[in-house]
XYZ file of C-alpha atoms in Angstrom:
493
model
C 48.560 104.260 214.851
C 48.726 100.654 213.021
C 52.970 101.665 213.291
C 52.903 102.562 217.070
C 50.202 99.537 217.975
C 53.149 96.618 215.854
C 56.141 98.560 217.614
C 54.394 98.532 220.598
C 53.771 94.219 220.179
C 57.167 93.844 219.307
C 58.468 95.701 222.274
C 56.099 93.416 224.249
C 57.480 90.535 222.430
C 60.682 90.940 222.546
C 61.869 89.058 225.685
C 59.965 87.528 228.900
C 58.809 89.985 231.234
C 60.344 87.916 233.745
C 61.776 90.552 236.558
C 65.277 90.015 235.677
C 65.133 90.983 231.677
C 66.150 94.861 230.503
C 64.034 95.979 227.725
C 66.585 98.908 226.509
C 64.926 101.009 223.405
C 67.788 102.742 221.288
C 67.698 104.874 218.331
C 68.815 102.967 215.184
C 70.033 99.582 214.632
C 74.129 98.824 215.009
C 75.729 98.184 211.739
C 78.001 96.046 212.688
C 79.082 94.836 216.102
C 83.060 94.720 215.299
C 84.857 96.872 217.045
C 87.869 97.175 214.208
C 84.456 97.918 211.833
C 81.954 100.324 214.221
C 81.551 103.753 213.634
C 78.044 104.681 214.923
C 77.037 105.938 218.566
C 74.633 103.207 219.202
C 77.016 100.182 218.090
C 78.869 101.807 221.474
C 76.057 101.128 223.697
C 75.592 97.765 222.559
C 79.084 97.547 223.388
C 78.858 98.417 226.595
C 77.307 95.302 227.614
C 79.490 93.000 225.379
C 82.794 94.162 225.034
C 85.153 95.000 228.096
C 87.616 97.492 227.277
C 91.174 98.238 228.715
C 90.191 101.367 230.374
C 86.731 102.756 231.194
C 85.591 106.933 231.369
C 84.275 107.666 234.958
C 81.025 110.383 235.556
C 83.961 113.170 235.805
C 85.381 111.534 232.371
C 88.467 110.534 234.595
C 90.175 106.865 232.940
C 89.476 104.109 235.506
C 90.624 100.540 235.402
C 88.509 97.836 233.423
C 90.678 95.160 232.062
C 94.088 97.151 232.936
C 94.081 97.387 236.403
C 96.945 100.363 236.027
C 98.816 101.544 233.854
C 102.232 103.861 233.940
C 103.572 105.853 230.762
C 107.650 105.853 230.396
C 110.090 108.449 231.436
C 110.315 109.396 227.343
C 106.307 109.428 226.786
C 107.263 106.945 223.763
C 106.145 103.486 225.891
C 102.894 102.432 227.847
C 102.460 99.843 229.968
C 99.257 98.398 231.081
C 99.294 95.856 234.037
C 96.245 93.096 233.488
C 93.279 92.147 235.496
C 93.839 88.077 236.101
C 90.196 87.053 236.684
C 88.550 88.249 233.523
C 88.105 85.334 230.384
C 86.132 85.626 227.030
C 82.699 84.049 226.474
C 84.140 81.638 224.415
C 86.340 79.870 227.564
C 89.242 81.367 225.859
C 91.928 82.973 228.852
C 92.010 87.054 228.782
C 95.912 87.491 228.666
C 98.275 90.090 227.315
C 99.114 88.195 224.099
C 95.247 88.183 223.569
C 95.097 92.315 224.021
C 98.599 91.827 221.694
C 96.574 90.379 218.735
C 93.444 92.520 219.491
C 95.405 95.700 219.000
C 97.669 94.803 216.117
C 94.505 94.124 214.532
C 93.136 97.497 214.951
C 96.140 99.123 213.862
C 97.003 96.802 210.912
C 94.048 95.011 209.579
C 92.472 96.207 206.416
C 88.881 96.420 207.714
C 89.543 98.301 211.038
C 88.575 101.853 211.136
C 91.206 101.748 214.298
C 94.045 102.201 212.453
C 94.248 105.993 212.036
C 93.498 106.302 216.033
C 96.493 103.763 216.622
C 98.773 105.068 213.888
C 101.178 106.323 216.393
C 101.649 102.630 218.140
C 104.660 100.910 215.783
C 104.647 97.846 218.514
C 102.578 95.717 221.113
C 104.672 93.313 223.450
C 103.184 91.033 225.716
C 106.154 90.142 228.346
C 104.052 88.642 230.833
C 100.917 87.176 230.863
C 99.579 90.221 233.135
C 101.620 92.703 231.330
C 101.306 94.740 227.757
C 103.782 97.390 226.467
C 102.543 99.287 224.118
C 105.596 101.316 222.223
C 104.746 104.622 220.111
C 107.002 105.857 217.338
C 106.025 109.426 219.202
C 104.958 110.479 222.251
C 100.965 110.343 222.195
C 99.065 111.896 224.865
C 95.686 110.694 223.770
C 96.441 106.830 223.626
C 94.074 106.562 227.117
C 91.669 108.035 225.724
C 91.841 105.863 222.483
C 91.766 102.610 225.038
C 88.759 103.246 226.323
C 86.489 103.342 223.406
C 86.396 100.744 220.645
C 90.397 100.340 219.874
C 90.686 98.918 223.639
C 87.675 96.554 222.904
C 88.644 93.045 223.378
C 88.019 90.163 221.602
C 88.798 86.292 222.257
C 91.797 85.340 219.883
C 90.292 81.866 219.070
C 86.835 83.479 217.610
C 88.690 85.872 215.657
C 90.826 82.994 214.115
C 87.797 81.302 213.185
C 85.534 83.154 212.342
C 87.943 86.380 210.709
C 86.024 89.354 209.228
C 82.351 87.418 210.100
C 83.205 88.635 213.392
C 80.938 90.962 213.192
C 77.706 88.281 213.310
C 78.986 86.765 215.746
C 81.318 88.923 218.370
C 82.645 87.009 220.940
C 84.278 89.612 224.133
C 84.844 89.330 227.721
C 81.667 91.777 228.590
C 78.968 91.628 231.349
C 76.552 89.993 228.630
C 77.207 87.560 225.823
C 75.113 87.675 222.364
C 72.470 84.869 221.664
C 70.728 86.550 219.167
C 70.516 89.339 216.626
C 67.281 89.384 213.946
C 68.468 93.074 212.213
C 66.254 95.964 212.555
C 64.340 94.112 215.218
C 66.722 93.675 218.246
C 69.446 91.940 219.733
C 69.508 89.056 222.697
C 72.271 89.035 225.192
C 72.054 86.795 228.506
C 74.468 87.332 231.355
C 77.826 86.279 231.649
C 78.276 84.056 234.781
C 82.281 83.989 234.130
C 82.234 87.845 234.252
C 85.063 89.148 236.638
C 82.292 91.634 238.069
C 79.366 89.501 237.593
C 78.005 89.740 241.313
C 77.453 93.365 240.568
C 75.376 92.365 237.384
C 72.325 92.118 238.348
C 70.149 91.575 235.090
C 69.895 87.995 233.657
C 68.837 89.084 230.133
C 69.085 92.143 228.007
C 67.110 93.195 225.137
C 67.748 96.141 222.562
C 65.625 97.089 220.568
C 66.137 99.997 217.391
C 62.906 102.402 217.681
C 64.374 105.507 215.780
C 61.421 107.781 216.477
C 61.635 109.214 219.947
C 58.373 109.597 220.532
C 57.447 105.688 219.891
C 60.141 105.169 222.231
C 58.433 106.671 224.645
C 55.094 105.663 224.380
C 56.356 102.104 224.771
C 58.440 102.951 227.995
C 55.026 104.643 228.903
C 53.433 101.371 227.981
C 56.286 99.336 230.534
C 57.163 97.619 227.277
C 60.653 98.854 227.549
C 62.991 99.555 230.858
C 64.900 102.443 229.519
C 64.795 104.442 226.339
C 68.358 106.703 225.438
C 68.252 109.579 224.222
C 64.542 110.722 224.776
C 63.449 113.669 222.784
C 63.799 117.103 223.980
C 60.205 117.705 222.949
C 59.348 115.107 225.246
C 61.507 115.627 228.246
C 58.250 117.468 230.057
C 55.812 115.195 229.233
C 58.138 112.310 230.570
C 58.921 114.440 233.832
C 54.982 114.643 234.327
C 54.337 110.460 234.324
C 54.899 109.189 237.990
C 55.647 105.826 236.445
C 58.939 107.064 234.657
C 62.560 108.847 235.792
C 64.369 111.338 234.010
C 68.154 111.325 234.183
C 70.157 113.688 232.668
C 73.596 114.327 232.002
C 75.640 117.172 230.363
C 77.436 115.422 227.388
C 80.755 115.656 225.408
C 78.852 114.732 222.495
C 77.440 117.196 219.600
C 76.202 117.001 216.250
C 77.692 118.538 213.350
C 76.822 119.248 209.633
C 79.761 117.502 207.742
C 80.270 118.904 204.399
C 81.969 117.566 201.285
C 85.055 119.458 200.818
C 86.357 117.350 197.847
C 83.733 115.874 195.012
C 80.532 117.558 196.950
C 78.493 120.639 195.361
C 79.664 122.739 198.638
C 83.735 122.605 197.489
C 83.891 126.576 197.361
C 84.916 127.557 200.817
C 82.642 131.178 199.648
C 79.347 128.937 199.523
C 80.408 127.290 202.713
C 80.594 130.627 204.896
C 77.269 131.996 203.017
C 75.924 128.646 204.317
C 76.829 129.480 208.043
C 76.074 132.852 207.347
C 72.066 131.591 206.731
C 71.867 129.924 209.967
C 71.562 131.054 213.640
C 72.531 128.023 216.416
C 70.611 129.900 218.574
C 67.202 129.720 216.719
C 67.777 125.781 216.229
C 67.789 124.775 219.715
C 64.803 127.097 220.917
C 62.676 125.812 218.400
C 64.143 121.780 217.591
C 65.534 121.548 221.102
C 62.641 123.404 223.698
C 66.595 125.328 224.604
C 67.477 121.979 226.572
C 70.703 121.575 224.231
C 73.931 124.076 223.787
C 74.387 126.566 220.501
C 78.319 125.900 219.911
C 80.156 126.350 216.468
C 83.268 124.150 218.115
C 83.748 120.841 218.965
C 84.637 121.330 222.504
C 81.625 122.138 224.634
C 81.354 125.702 225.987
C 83.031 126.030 229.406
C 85.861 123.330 228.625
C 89.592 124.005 228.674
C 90.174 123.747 225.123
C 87.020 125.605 223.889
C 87.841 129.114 222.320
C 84.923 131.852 223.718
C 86.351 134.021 221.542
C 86.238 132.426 218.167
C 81.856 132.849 218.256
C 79.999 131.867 215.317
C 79.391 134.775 213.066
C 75.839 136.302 213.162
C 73.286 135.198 210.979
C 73.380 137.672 207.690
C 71.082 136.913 205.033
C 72.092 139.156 202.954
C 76.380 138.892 203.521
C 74.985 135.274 202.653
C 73.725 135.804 199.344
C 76.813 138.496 198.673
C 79.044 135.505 198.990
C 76.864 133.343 196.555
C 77.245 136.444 194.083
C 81.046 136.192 194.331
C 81.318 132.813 193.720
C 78.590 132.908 191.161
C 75.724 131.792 192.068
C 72.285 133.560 192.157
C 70.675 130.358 194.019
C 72.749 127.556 195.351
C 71.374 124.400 195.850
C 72.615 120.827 197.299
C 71.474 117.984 199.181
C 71.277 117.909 203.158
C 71.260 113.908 204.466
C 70.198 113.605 208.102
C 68.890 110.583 210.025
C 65.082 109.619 210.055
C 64.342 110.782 213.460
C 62.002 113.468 214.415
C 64.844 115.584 215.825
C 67.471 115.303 213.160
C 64.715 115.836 210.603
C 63.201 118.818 212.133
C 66.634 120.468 212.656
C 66.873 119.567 208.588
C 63.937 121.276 207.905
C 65.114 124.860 209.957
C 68.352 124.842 208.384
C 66.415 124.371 205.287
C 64.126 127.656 205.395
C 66.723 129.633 207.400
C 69.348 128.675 204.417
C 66.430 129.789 201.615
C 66.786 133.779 202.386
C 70.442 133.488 202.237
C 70.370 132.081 198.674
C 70.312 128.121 199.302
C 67.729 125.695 198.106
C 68.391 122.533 200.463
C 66.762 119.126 199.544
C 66.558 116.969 202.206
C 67.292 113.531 202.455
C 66.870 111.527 205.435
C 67.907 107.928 205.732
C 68.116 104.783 208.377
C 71.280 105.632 210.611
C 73.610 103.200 209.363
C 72.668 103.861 205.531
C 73.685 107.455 206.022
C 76.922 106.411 207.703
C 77.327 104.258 204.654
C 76.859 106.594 202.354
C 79.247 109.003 203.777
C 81.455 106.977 204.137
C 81.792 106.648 200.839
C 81.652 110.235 199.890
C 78.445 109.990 198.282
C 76.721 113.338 200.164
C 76.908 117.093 200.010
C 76.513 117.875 203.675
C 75.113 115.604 206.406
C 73.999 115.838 209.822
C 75.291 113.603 212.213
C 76.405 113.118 215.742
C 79.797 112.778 217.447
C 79.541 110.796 220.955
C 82.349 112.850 222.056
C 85.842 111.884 223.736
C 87.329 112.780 227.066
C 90.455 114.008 225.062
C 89.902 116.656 222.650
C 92.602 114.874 219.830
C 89.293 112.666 219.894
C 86.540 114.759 219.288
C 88.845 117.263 216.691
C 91.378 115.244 214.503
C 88.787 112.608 213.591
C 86.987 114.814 211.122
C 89.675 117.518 210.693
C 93.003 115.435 210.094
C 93.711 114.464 206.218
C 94.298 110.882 207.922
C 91.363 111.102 210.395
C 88.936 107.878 210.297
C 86.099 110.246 209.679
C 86.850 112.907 207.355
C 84.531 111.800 204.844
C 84.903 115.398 203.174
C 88.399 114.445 202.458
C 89.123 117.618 203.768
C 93.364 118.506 203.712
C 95.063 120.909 205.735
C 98.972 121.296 206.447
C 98.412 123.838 209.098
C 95.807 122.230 210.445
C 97.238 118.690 210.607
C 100.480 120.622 211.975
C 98.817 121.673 215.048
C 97.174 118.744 215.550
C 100.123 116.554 215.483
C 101.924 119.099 217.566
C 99.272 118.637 220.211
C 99.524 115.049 220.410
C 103.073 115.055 221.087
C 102.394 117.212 224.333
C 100.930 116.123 227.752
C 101.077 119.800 228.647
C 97.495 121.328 228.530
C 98.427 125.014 227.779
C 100.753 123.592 225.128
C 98.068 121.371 223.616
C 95.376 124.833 223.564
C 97.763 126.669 221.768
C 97.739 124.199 219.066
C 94.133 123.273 219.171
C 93.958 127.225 218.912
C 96.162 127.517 215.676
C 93.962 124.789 214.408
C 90.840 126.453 214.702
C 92.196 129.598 213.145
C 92.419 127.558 210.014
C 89.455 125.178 210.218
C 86.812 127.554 211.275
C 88.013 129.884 207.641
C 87.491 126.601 205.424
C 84.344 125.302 207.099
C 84.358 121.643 206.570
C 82.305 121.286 208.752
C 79.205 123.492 210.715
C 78.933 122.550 214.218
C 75.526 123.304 215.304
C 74.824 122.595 219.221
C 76.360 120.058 222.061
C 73.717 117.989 223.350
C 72.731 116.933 226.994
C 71.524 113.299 227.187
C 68.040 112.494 228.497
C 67.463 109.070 229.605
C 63.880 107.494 230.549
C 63.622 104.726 233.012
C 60.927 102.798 234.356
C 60.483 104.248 237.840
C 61.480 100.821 238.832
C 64.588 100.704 237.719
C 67.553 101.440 240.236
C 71.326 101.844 240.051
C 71.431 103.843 236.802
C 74.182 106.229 236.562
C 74.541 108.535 233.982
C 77.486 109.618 232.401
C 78.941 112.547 229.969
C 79.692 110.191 227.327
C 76.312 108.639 226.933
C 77.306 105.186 227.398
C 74.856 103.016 229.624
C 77.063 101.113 232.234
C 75.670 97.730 233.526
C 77.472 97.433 236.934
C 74.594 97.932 239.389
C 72.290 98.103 236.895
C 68.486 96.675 238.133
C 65.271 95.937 236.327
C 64.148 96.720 239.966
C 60.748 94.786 239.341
């Protein structure tokens, strides 16, 4: 209680309560707040007040304009150009032209710190021909470039910070968002105030934003409960009811793209034998981890395309849960017990759906440790390659290159695992190349032939996203991708 009562004071002491200040609670603390250098969910929210990007994700994950006001793809496929929005400047004074998108992207494709580079691999040039007008030229035609613009690769910063302040950009990221940063004390929040030079700024109607990293859901809660905090992402499935039941609070909900995943160590980890891999999944029922983690609010899925979505494959199921096929495979590989070490992130979710996996895994043969750890330390760590098999989410894309090749390709930004296909990479580069959507399930088809065998990774379940509001809070929208937008956004008090 001591815990709760000093997160509780530091919720109430984190900004004014002044009716124009959003108290936002969010699940771990960004890492960094460089777009060339982010690779958590949350560092996206934070985002989403800071940084415009070239091209936003509607509610029915259709691209709209944000700083590119359109946008047409040559004749060939191998050129894009984006037209500019002519009223939009950085917080630094700095203009918002093409030549500043130009250095922006080269950035991300070239610089040795971006984690962009493997998304814009297929971009060999940037031109800036007019001050309203980027070309972006491909060595290959590359059907999910959009859908690369409109996360952190189409994030824009002002040219004249990142000139003087190089890779400290991170402490001090200077964009052309809604918001602008005036302070950051780590694990404790971050201070933005609004941007009066914002090109939609009359439709911002917060003066001041808080965030504040509460990983445990339920002390989330409890201060939204308190009205120490506005909104609260991601609430808890276990407390979805109870937060349905309190007059003072709104539940939105959305279904999302996102899902989480148990990565696994294909190269220097203890799971390398693709046999102790498929006794793994063999241990584990999806099913049996969202009734009892999830109350059933979530979605069992071994792929990671959600259920009902053009390029998922109904009839590539999971395999049933079979102890004993399990501990077979353990015998053929040579094992009479197996064990290794499960990371997951300290929340009561992530930890909990540690723990099933845990005793389901024991009668198959397994003998899990776990070890859970702060968000971005666990992103740290497998980053580099220093884990067995971790849990961990994937916000999801609206393209499915996006949500597959990033884990799966030998080149993708997150395969850890250091996992190495031909046939897989084939089929993914083979769907990149093609705008046409039966051609592009084909491939994504042939790839999960060959993934789903070698296992190097166990999706477990899509999620849906719960938000909690204040019941004063109007013009939330919720969207598949679990971003918060700010546009009509109001504390409401």
């Amino acid at each position: 209680m001591r815990r709760i009562a000093a997160l509780l004071l530091s919720a109430a002491l984190a900004a004014p309560a002044g009716a124009q200040t959003l108290r936002i609670g969010i699940g771990a603390d960004p890492n960094v707040l460089d777009p060339a250098m982010s690779g958590s969910f949350v560092e996206r929210v934070v985002f989403s007040a800071l940084c415009d990007k070239l091209v936003d994700v509607g509610p029915d994950l259709a691209f709209r304009p944000e700083l590119a006001t359109r946008w047409q793809w040559a004749a060939d496929g191998l050129s894009l150009t984006l037209t500019l929005r002519t009223d939009a400047r950085f917080h630094d004074g700095t203009p918002l032209d093409a030549e500043a998108v130009r250095v922006n992207l080269e950035r991300y494709r070239t610089a040795r710190e971006s984690r962009r580079r493997s998304e814009l691999r297929p971009v060999s040039a940037v031109e800036a021909p007019a001050p309203d007008t980027v070309v972006i030229r491909l060595s290959e035609p590359f059907a999910p470039l959009l859908s690369v613009l409109s996360d952190r690769a189409g994030m824009i910063m002002s040219p004249t910070a990142l000139a003087r302040l190089g890779e400290r950009i991170r402490d001090e990221p200077v964009c052309s968002g809604p918001f602008r940063l005036t302070r950051r004390v780590p694990q404790d929040r971050i201070e933005m105030e609004r941007f009066p030079g914002h090109w939609n700024a009359a439709n911002i109607h917060a003066e001041r934003l808080v965030f504040l990293p509460i990983p445990d859901g339920t002390v989330r809660l409890l201060n939204l409960r308190a009205g120490q905090l506005d909104i609260i992402e991601r609430l808890s499935p276990s407390d979805v009811a109870e937060a349905r039941r309190d007059r003072r609070l709104q539940v939105v909900e959305a279904t999302a793209i996102a899902y989480q995943t148990m990565a696994i160590n294909t190269a220097t980890g203890a799971l390398r034998d693709a046999r102790v891999r498929e006794a793994l999944e063999r241990s584990i029922d999806r099913a049996i981890i969202n009734q009892v983690a999830l109350e059933g609010l979530f979605v069992p899925s071994n792929q990671p395309e959600a259920p009902g979505t053009p390029y998922h494959f109904a009839d590539r199921a999971p395999p049933p849960r079979d102890p004993a096929r399990a501990r077979a495979l353990l015998r053929e590989a040579g094992h009479d017990r197996f064990a290794f070490t499960l990371k997951a992130a300290n929340t009561p979710v992530d930890s909990q759906v540690a723990q099933i996996i845990q005793a389901m895994a024991a009668e198959g043969g397994f003998d899990i440790r776990i070890e859970t750890l702060e968000a971005s330390t666990m992103v740290a760590a497998t980053q580099r390659g220093d884990y067995d098999a971790a849990i961990v989410i994937w916000s999801g894309r609206p393209d499915p290159d996006g949500n597959i090749a990033i884990w799966l390709a030998s080149d993708g930004f997150l395969n850890w695992g250091k996992y190495v296909s031909p046939e897989v990479d084939a089929a993914l580069a083979a769907a990149r190349r093609s705008t046409d959507p039966a051609t592009r399930r084909a491939q994504y088809a042939l790839a999960a032939d060959r993934w789903m065998a070698d296992r190097p990774h166990l999706i477990l379940y899509h999620h849906r996203w719960f938000w909690g509001l204040r019941a004063g809070v109007r013009g939330f929208q919720p969207s598949p991708d679990g971003i918060i937008r700010f546009g009509g956004l109001s504390p409401g008090r």
